[in-house]
């Protein structure tokens, strides 16, 4: 198991996405030979999600890893779920808000927070919702910095 995989799963668990955890862990049971220490530790946790989160956190703290690749993966998870209809716009916005609460301060966390805040402004009629939706789709596809200029078009 890579630390990137562990960090991704930790974020998903912290954000309340527990449904795929057993399948995720099973994939390591099927592919690792011999089983890594972290997989064995996670097996010892059984269904104690807090302990699983704790073990994943400790594993991620042991060595540096590519956090940016995890953030790209989170964005692509939202993009794919939204485009294939498994996630609604509300689901995406809820996930972005949760990510912004659980991820340490970084560029990705800031973009999640901005999108969440701008969606609230659009829902309250302060920004143009059509422009927000276009920027959300662009960001889900490409990432990068949120382009706020079109969002502030005069109504």
PDB file of C-alpha atoms in Angstrom:
ATOM      1  CA  UNK A   1       0.000   0.000   0.000  1.00  0.00           C
ATOM      2  CA  UNK A   2       1.348   3.380  -0.885  1.00  0.00           C
ATOM      3  CA  UNK A   3       1.103   6.299   1.475  1.00  0.00           C
ATOM      4  CA  UNK A   4      -0.845   8.126  -1.228  1.00  0.00           C
ATOM      5  CA  UNK A   5      -3.484   5.362  -1.172  1.00  0.00           C
ATOM      6  CA  UNK A   6      -3.566   5.446   2.616  1.00  0.00           C
ATOM      7  CA  UNK A   7      -3.932   9.237   2.700  1.00  0.00           C
ATOM      8  CA  UNK A   8      -6.710   9.174   0.105  1.00  0.00           C
ATOM      9  CA  UNK A   9      -8.633   6.554   2.056  1.00  0.00           C
ATOM     10  CA  UNK A  10      -8.049   8.411   5.324  1.00  0.00           C
ATOM     11  CA  UNK A  11      -9.529  11.599   3.850  1.00  0.00           C
ATOM     12  CA  UNK A  12     -12.509   9.679   2.505  1.00  0.00           C
ATOM     13  CA  UNK A  13     -13.116   8.089   5.906  1.00  0.00           C
ATOM     14  CA  UNK A  14     -12.739  11.398   7.737  1.00  0.00           C
ATOM     15  CA  UNK A  15     -15.328  12.875   5.364  1.00  0.00           C
ATOM     16  CA  UNK A  16     -17.814  10.095   6.088  1.00  0.00           C
ATOM     17  CA  UNK A  17     -17.311   7.945   2.991  1.00  0.00           C
ATOM     18  CA  UNK A  18     -17.117   4.544   4.732  1.00  0.00           C
ATOM     19  CA  UNK A  19     -19.074   2.422   2.257  1.00  0.00           C
ATOM     20  CA  UNK A  20     -16.091   1.480   0.082  1.00  0.00           C
ATOM     21  CA  UNK A  21     -13.618   0.853   2.903  1.00  0.00           C
ATOM     22  CA  UNK A  22     -14.079  -2.945   3.104  1.00  0.00           C
ATOM     23  CA  UNK A  23     -13.732  -3.293  -0.657  1.00  0.00           C
ATOM     24  CA  UNK A  24     -10.637  -1.074  -0.597  1.00  0.00           C
ATOM     25  CA  UNK A  25      -8.992  -3.156   2.152  1.00  0.00           C
ATOM     26  CA  UNK A  26      -9.996  -6.413   0.434  1.00  0.00           C
ATOM     27  CA  UNK A  27      -8.163  -5.291  -2.708  1.00  0.00           C
ATOM     28  CA  UNK A  28      -4.922  -5.218  -0.695  1.00  0.00           C
ATOM     29  CA  UNK A  29      -5.656  -8.609   0.839  1.00  0.00           C
ATOM     30  CA  UNK A  30      -5.967 -10.007  -2.682  1.00  0.00           C
ATOM     31  CA  UNK A  31      -2.935  -8.276  -4.211  1.00  0.00           C
ATOM     32  CA  UNK A  32      -0.279  -8.017  -1.509  1.00  0.00           C
ATOM     33  CA  UNK A  33       1.922 -11.038  -0.923  1.00  0.00           C
ATOM     34  CA  UNK A  34       3.168 -10.908   1.738  1.00  0.00           C
ATOM     35  CA  UNK A  35       0.756  -8.538   3.421  1.00  0.00           C
ATOM     36  CA  UNK A  36       2.282  -5.233   4.460  1.00  0.00           C
ATOM     37  CA  UNK A  37       2.388  -4.198   8.101  1.00  0.00           C
ATOM     38  CA  UNK A  38      -0.198  -1.478   7.532  1.00  0.00           C
ATOM     39  CA  UNK A  39      -2.683  -3.927   6.012  1.00  0.00           C
ATOM     40  CA  UNK A  40      -2.194  -6.272   8.968  1.00  0.00           C
ATOM     41  CA  UNK A  41      -2.726  -3.356  11.367  1.00  0.00           C
ATOM     42  CA  UNK A  42      -5.918  -2.374   9.562  1.00  0.00           C
ATOM     43  CA  UNK A  43      -7.178  -5.949   9.820  1.00  0.00           C
ATOM     44  CA  UNK A  44      -6.648  -5.757  13.579  1.00  0.00           C
ATOM     45  CA  UNK A  45      -8.912  -2.703  13.741  1.00  0.00           C
ATOM     46  CA  UNK A  46     -11.939  -4.691  12.510  1.00  0.00           C
ATOM     47  CA  UNK A  47     -14.802  -2.185  12.157  1.00  0.00           C
ATOM     48  CA  UNK A  48     -13.407   0.522  14.458  1.00  0.00           C
ATOM     49  CA  UNK A  49     -13.302   3.399  11.961  1.00  0.00           C
ATOM     50  CA  UNK A  50     -11.610   5.770  14.421  1.00  0.00           C
ATOM     51  CA  UNK A  51      -8.811   3.267  14.936  1.00  0.00           C
ATOM     52  CA  UNK A  52      -8.526   2.752  11.173  1.00  0.00           C
ATOM     53  CA  UNK A  53      -8.236   6.523  10.689  1.00  0.00           C
ATOM     54  CA  UNK A  54      -5.600   6.649  13.440  1.00  0.00           C
ATOM     55  CA  UNK A  55      -3.512   3.845  11.915  1.00  0.00           C
ATOM     56  CA  UNK A  56      -3.703   5.393   8.450  1.00  0.00           C
ATOM     57  CA  UNK A  57      -2.648   8.729   9.904  1.00  0.00           C
ATOM     58  CA  UNK A  58       0.377   7.210  11.632  1.00  0.00           C
ATOM     59  CA  UNK A  59       1.349   5.383   8.452  1.00  0.00           C
ATOM     60  CA  UNK A  60       1.155   8.621   6.444  1.00  0.00           C
ATOM     61  CA  UNK A  61       3.289  10.453   9.005  1.00  0.00           C
ATOM     62  CA  UNK A  62       6.125   7.916   8.788  1.00  0.00           C
ATOM     63  CA  UNK A  63       7.493   9.139   5.440  1.00  0.00           C
ATOM     64  CA  UNK A  64       6.946  11.879   2.891  1.00  0.00           C
ATOM     65  CA  UNK A  65       4.580  11.227   0.005  1.00  0.00           C
ATOM     66  CA  UNK A  66       2.987  13.063  -2.917  1.00  0.00           C
ATOM     67  CA  UNK A  67      -0.013  14.813  -1.360  1.00  0.00           C
ATOM     68  CA  UNK A  68      -0.748  16.680  -4.596  1.00  0.00           C
ATOM     69  CA  UNK A  69      -1.447  13.401  -6.406  1.00  0.00           C
ATOM     70  CA  UNK A  70      -4.014  12.565  -3.712  1.00  0.00           C
ATOM     71  CA  UNK A  71      -5.741  15.912  -4.188  1.00  0.00           C
ATOM     72  CA  UNK A  72      -5.891  15.333  -7.933  1.00  0.00           C
ATOM     73  CA  UNK A  73      -7.401  11.937  -7.246  1.00  0.00           C
ATOM     74  CA  UNK A  74     -10.044  13.487  -4.968  1.00  0.00           C
ATOM     75  CA  UNK A  75     -10.931  16.040  -7.656  1.00  0.00           C
ATOM     76  CA  UNK A  76     -11.182  13.302 -10.286  1.00  0.00           C
ATOM     77  CA  UNK A  77     -13.365  11.222  -7.964  1.00  0.00           C
ATOM     78  CA  UNK A  78     -15.798  14.145  -7.811  1.00  0.00           C
ATOM     79  CA  UNK A  79     -15.574  14.811 -11.547  1.00  0.00           C
ATOM     80  CA  UNK A  80     -16.206  11.200 -12.508  1.00  0.00           C
ATOM     81  CA  UNK A  81     -19.036  10.784 -10.011  1.00  0.00           C
ATOM     82  CA  UNK A  82     -20.690  13.984 -11.200  1.00  0.00           C
ATOM     83  CA  UNK A  83     -20.315  13.234 -14.897  1.00  0.00           C
ATOM     84  CA  UNK A  84     -21.590   9.666 -14.647  1.00  0.00           C
ATOM     85  CA  UNK A  85     -24.553  10.720 -12.490  1.00  0.00           C
ATOM     86  CA  UNK A  86     -23.508   8.978  -9.265  1.00  0.00           C
ATOM     87  CA  UNK A  87     -23.032  12.360  -7.567  1.00  0.00           C
ATOM     88  CA  UNK A  88     -25.345  15.331  -7.786  1.00  0.00           C
ATOM     89  CA  UNK A  89     -24.104  18.890  -7.714  1.00  0.00           C
ATOM     90  CA  UNK A  90     -25.191  19.025  -4.059  1.00  0.00           C
ATOM     91  CA  UNK A  91     -23.137  15.883  -3.360  1.00  0.00           C
ATOM     92  CA  UNK A  92     -20.092  17.473  -4.997  1.00  0.00           C
ATOM     93  CA  UNK A  93     -20.514  20.689  -3.036  1.00  0.00           C
ATOM     94  CA  UNK A  94     -20.963  18.767   0.205  1.00  0.00           C
ATOM     95  CA  UNK A  95     -17.795  16.780  -0.518  1.00  0.00           C
ATOM     96  CA  UNK A  96     -15.835  19.938  -1.315  1.00  0.00           C
ATOM     97  CA  UNK A  97     -16.939  21.465   1.978  1.00  0.00           C
ATOM     98  CA  UNK A  98     -15.979  18.302   3.880  1.00  0.00           C
ATOM     99  CA  UNK A  99     -12.603  18.142   2.139  1.00  0.00           C
ATOM    100  CA  UNK A 100     -11.973  21.771   3.056  1.00  0.00           C
ATOM    101  CA  UNK A 101     -12.627  20.907   6.701  1.00  0.00           C
ATOM    102  CA  UNK A 102     -10.445  17.782   6.871  1.00  0.00           C
ATOM    103  CA  UNK A 103      -7.462  18.552   4.632  1.00  0.00           C
ATOM    104  CA  UNK A 104      -4.647  20.637   6.112  1.00  0.00           C
ATOM    105  CA  UNK A 105      -4.191  24.137   4.755  1.00  0.00           C
ATOM    106  CA  UNK A 106      -2.903  23.916   1.198  1.00  0.00           C
ATOM    107  CA  UNK A 107      -3.787  25.083  -2.298  1.00  0.00           C
ATOM    108  CA  UNK A 108      -6.349  22.309  -2.843  1.00  0.00           C
ATOM    109  CA  UNK A 109      -8.038  22.999   0.486  1.00  0.00           C
ATOM    110  CA  UNK A 110      -8.308  26.662  -0.461  1.00  0.00           C
ATOM    111  CA  UNK A 111      -9.893  25.841  -3.830  1.00  0.00           C
ATOM    112  CA  UNK A 112     -12.430  23.519  -2.156  1.00  0.00           C
ATOM    113  CA  UNK A 113     -13.341  26.263   0.300  1.00  0.00           C
ATOM    114  CA  UNK A 114     -13.642  28.883  -2.437  1.00  0.00           C
ATOM    115  CA  UNK A 115     -15.950  26.700  -4.509  1.00  0.00           C
ATOM    116  CA  UNK A 116     -18.087  25.959  -1.490  1.00  0.00           C
ATOM    117  CA  UNK A 117     -18.309  29.646  -0.584  1.00  0.00           C
ATOM    118  CA  UNK A 118     -19.039  30.762  -4.153  1.00  0.00           C
ATOM    119  CA  UNK A 119     -21.769  28.155  -4.479  1.00  0.00           C
ATOM    120  CA  UNK A 120     -23.443  29.609  -1.390  1.00  0.00           C
ATOM    121  CA  UNK A 121     -23.204  33.087  -2.919  1.00  0.00           C
ATOM    122  CA  UNK A 122     -24.714  31.825  -6.187  1.00  0.00           C
ATOM    123  CA  UNK A 123     -27.520  30.031  -4.354  1.00  0.00           C
ATOM    124  CA  UNK A 124     -28.330  33.291  -2.572  1.00  0.00           C
ATOM    125  CA  UNK A 125     -28.468  35.180  -5.873  1.00  0.00           C
ATOM    126  CA  UNK A 126     -25.332  37.248  -5.270  1.00  0.00           C
ATOM    127  CA  UNK A 127     -23.446  35.493  -8.072  1.00  0.00           C
ATOM    128  CA  UNK A 128     -24.770  34.137 -11.369  1.00  0.00           C
ATOM    129  CA  UNK A 129     -25.430  30.414 -10.910  1.00  0.00           C
ATOM    130  CA  UNK A 130     -24.881  29.628 -14.589  1.00  0.00           C
ATOM    131  CA  UNK A 131     -21.378  31.106 -14.403  1.00  0.00           C
ATOM    132  CA  UNK A 132     -20.661  29.224 -11.197  1.00  0.00           C
ATOM    133  CA  UNK A 133     -21.768  25.931 -12.771  1.00  0.00           C
ATOM    134  CA  UNK A 134     -19.448  26.520 -15.731  1.00  0.00           C
ATOM    135  CA  UNK A 135     -16.502  27.249 -13.442  1.00  0.00           C
ATOM    136  CA  UNK A 136     -17.260  24.223 -11.286  1.00  0.00           C
ATOM    137  CA  UNK A 137     -17.243  21.965 -14.364  1.00  0.00           C
ATOM    138  CA  UNK A 138     -14.028  23.552 -15.617  1.00  0.00           C
ATOM    139  CA  UNK A 139     -12.365  23.048 -12.240  1.00  0.00           C
ATOM    140  CA  UNK A 140     -13.525  19.450 -11.950  1.00  0.00           C
ATOM    141  CA  UNK A 141     -12.050  18.741 -15.396  1.00  0.00           C
ATOM    142  CA  UNK A 142      -8.828  20.712 -15.147  1.00  0.00           C
ATOM    143  CA  UNK A 143      -8.184  21.727 -11.551  1.00  0.00           C
ATOM    144  CA  UNK A 144      -6.039  24.762 -10.994  1.00  0.00           C
ATOM    145  CA  UNK A 145      -7.111  28.127  -9.727  1.00  0.00           C
ATOM    146  CA  UNK A 146     -10.749  29.159  -9.559  1.00  0.00           C
ATOM    147  CA  UNK A 147     -11.451  31.893 -12.100  1.00  0.00           C
ATOM    148  CA  UNK A 148     -13.596  34.281 -10.067  1.00  0.00           C
ATOM    149  CA  UNK A 149     -13.899  37.115 -12.618  1.00  0.00           C
ATOM    150  CA  UNK A 150     -16.812  35.607 -14.613  1.00  0.00           C
ATOM    151  CA  UNK A 151     -18.617  34.763 -11.372  1.00  0.00           C
ATOM    152  CA  UNK A 152     -19.007  38.430 -10.506  1.00  0.00           C
ATOM    153  CA  UNK A 153     -20.862  39.356 -13.703  1.00  0.00           C
ATOM    154  CA  UNK A 154     -23.571  41.895 -13.137  1.00  0.00           C
ATOM    155  CA  UNK A 155     -26.985  40.315 -12.789  1.00  0.00           C
TER     156      UNK A 155
END
